[in-house]
Coordinates of C-alpha atoms and ligand atoms in Angstrom, one line a residue:
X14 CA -29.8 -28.7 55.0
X15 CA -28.5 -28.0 58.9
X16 CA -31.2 -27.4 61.2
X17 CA -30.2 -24.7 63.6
X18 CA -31.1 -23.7 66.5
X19 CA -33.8 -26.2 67.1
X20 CA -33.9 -25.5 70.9
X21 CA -34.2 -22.0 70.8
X22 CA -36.8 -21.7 68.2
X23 CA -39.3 -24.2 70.2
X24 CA -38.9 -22.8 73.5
X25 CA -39.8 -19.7 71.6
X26 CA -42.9 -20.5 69.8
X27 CA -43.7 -22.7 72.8
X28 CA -43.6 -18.7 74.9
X29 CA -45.4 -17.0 72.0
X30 CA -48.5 -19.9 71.8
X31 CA -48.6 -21.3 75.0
X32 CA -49.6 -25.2 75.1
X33 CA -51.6 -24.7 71.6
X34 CA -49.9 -27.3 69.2
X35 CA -51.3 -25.8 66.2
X36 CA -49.9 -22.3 66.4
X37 CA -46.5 -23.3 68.1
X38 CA -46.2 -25.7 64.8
X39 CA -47.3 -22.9 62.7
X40 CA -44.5 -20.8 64.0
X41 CA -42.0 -23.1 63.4
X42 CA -43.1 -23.7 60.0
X43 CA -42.9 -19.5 59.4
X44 CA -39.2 -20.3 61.0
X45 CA -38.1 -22.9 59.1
X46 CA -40.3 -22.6 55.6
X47 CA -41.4 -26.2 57.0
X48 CA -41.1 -28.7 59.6
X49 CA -37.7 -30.3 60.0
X50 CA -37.8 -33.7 62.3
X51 CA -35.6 -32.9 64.5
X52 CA -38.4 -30.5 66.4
X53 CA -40.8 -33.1 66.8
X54 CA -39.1 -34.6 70.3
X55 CA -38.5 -31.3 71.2
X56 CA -42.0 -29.9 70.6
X57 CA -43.3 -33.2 72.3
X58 CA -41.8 -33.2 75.6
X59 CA -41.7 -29.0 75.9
X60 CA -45.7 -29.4 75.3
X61 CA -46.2 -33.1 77.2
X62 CA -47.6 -33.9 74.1
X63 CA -47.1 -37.5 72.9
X64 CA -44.5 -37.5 69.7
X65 CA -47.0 -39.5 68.0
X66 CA -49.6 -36.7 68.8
X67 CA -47.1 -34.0 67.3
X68 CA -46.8 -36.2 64.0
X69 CA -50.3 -36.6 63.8
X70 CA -51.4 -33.3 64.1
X71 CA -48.4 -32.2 61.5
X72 CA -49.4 -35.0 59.0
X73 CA -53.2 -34.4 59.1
X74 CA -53.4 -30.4 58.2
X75 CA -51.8 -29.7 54.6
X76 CA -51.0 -26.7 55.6
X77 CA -48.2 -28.0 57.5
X78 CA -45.0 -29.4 54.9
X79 CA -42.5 -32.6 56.5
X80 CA -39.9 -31.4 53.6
X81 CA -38.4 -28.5 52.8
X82 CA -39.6 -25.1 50.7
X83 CA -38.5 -22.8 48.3
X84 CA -38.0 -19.3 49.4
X85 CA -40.7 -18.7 47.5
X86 CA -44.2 -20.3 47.1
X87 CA -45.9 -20.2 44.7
X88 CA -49.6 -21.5 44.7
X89 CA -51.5 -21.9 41.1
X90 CA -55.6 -22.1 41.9
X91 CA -56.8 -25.3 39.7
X92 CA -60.4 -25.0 40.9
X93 CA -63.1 -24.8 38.4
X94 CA -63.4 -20.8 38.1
X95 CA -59.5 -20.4 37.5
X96 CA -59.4 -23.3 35.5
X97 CA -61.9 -22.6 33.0
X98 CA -60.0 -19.2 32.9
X99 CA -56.6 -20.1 31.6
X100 CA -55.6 -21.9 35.7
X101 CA -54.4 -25.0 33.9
X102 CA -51.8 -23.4 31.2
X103 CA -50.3 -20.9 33.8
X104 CA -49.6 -23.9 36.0
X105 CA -47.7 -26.0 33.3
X106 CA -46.3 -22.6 31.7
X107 CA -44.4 -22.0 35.4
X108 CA -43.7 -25.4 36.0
X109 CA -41.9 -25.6 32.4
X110 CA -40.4 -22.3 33.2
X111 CA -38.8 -23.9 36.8
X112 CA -38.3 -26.9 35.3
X113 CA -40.1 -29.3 38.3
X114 CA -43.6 -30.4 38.7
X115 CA -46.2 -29.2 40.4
X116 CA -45.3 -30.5 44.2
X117 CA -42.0 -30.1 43.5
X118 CA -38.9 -27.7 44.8
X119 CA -36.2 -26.4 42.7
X120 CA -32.9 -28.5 43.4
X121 CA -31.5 -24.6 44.1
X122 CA -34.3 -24.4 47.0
X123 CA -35.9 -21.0 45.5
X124 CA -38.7 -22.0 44.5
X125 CA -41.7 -24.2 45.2
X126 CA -44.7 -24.7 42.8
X127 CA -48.1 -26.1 44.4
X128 CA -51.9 -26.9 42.8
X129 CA -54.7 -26.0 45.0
X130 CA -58.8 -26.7 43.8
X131 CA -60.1 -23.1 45.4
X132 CA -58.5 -20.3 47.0
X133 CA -61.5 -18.7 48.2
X134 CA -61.2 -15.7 45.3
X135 CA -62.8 -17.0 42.6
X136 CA -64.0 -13.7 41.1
X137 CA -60.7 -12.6 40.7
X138 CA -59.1 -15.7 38.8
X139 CA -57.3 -17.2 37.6
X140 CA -55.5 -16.6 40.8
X141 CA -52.2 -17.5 41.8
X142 CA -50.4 -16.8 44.9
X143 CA -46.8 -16.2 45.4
X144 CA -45.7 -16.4 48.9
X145 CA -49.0 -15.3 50.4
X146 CA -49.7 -12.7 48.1
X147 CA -52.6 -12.9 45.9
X148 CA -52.4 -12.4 42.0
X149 CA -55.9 -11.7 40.3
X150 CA -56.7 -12.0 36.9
X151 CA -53.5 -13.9 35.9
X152 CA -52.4 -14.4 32.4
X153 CA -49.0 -16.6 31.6
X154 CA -47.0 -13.5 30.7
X155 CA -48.0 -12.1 34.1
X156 CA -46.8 -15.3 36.1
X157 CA -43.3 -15.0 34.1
X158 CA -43.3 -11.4 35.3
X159 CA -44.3 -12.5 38.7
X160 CA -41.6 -15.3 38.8
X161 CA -38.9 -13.1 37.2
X162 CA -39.9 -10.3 39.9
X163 CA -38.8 -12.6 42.1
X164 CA -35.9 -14.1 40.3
X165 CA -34.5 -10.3 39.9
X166 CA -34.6 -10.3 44.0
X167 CA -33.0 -13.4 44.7
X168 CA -30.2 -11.9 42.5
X169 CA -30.0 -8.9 44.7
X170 CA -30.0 -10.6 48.0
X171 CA -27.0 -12.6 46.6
X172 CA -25.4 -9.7 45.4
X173 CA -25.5 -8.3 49.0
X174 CA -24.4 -11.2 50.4
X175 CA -21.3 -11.6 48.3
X176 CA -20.8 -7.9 49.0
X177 CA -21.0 -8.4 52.4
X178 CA -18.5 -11.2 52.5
Ligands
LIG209 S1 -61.4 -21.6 41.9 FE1 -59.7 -20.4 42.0 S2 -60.1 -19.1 43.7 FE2 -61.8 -20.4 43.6

């Protein structure tokens, strides 16, 4: 994949969040869908950061991803409440569906599937979050809704493209 742009897009964040590593990196992430290397240097010397710094701080938060996304995320809660509530077989039921393991990213780059042990909503599970947005009270033939929901938009922002060109 071409990184674009990288220039731009740091002196940007950098004007938006100051000298605060965290958000600027945050930024980029939201720009990117993760953290391509070739914004490390860039985000090091606009910052006076030490590269090493800049890796550190991207390596130690797992919020932060070195490798590329999906356009959409989608985040399965494994923690005890969603797994004793069906958490596990959703999981494997999407992952068979995409056709990658958890961790993994579609070779087409739509899609990304990720385990997490709590998501904070545990009344409401078995949660699972789809680019932010969370599901309650998920059953498997709601997650194949949820995934073709977003299956039937990819199709339509193709179909503008091509229209388009
Ligand atoms: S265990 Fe799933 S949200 Fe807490």
């Amino acid at each position: 994949m071409e990184i674009n742009n990288v220039a731009e897009v740091v002196e940007e964040c950098v004007e938006k969040n100051g000298n605060a590593l965290i958000p600027v990196l945050q930024d980029i992430q939201s720009y990117y869908n993760y953290l391509p290397e070739e914004i490390f240097d860039e985000v090091s010397q606009k910052l006076n950061i030490p590269l090493i710094d800049v890796y550190g701080v991207a390596t130690f938060y797992k919020s932060f991803s070195l490798t590329p996304k999906g356009k959409y995320i989608i985040t399965v809660c494994l923690g005890t409440a969603c797994h004793v509530r069906g958490g596990q077989r959703i999981a494997e039921r999407i992952a068979r569906e995409l056709g990658i393991e958890p961790g993994e990213t579609t070779p087409d780059m739509n899609f990304t599937l990720e385990t997490v042990n709590c998501l904070g909503a545990c009344a409401l599970g078995p949660v699972v979050v789809v680019d932010g947005e969370y599901h309650g009270q998920m059953t498997i033939q709601k997650s194949i809704s949820l995934l073709n929901e977003c299956r039937n938009e990819l199709e339509r922002e193709e179909e503008n493209d091509s229209s388009k060109s």
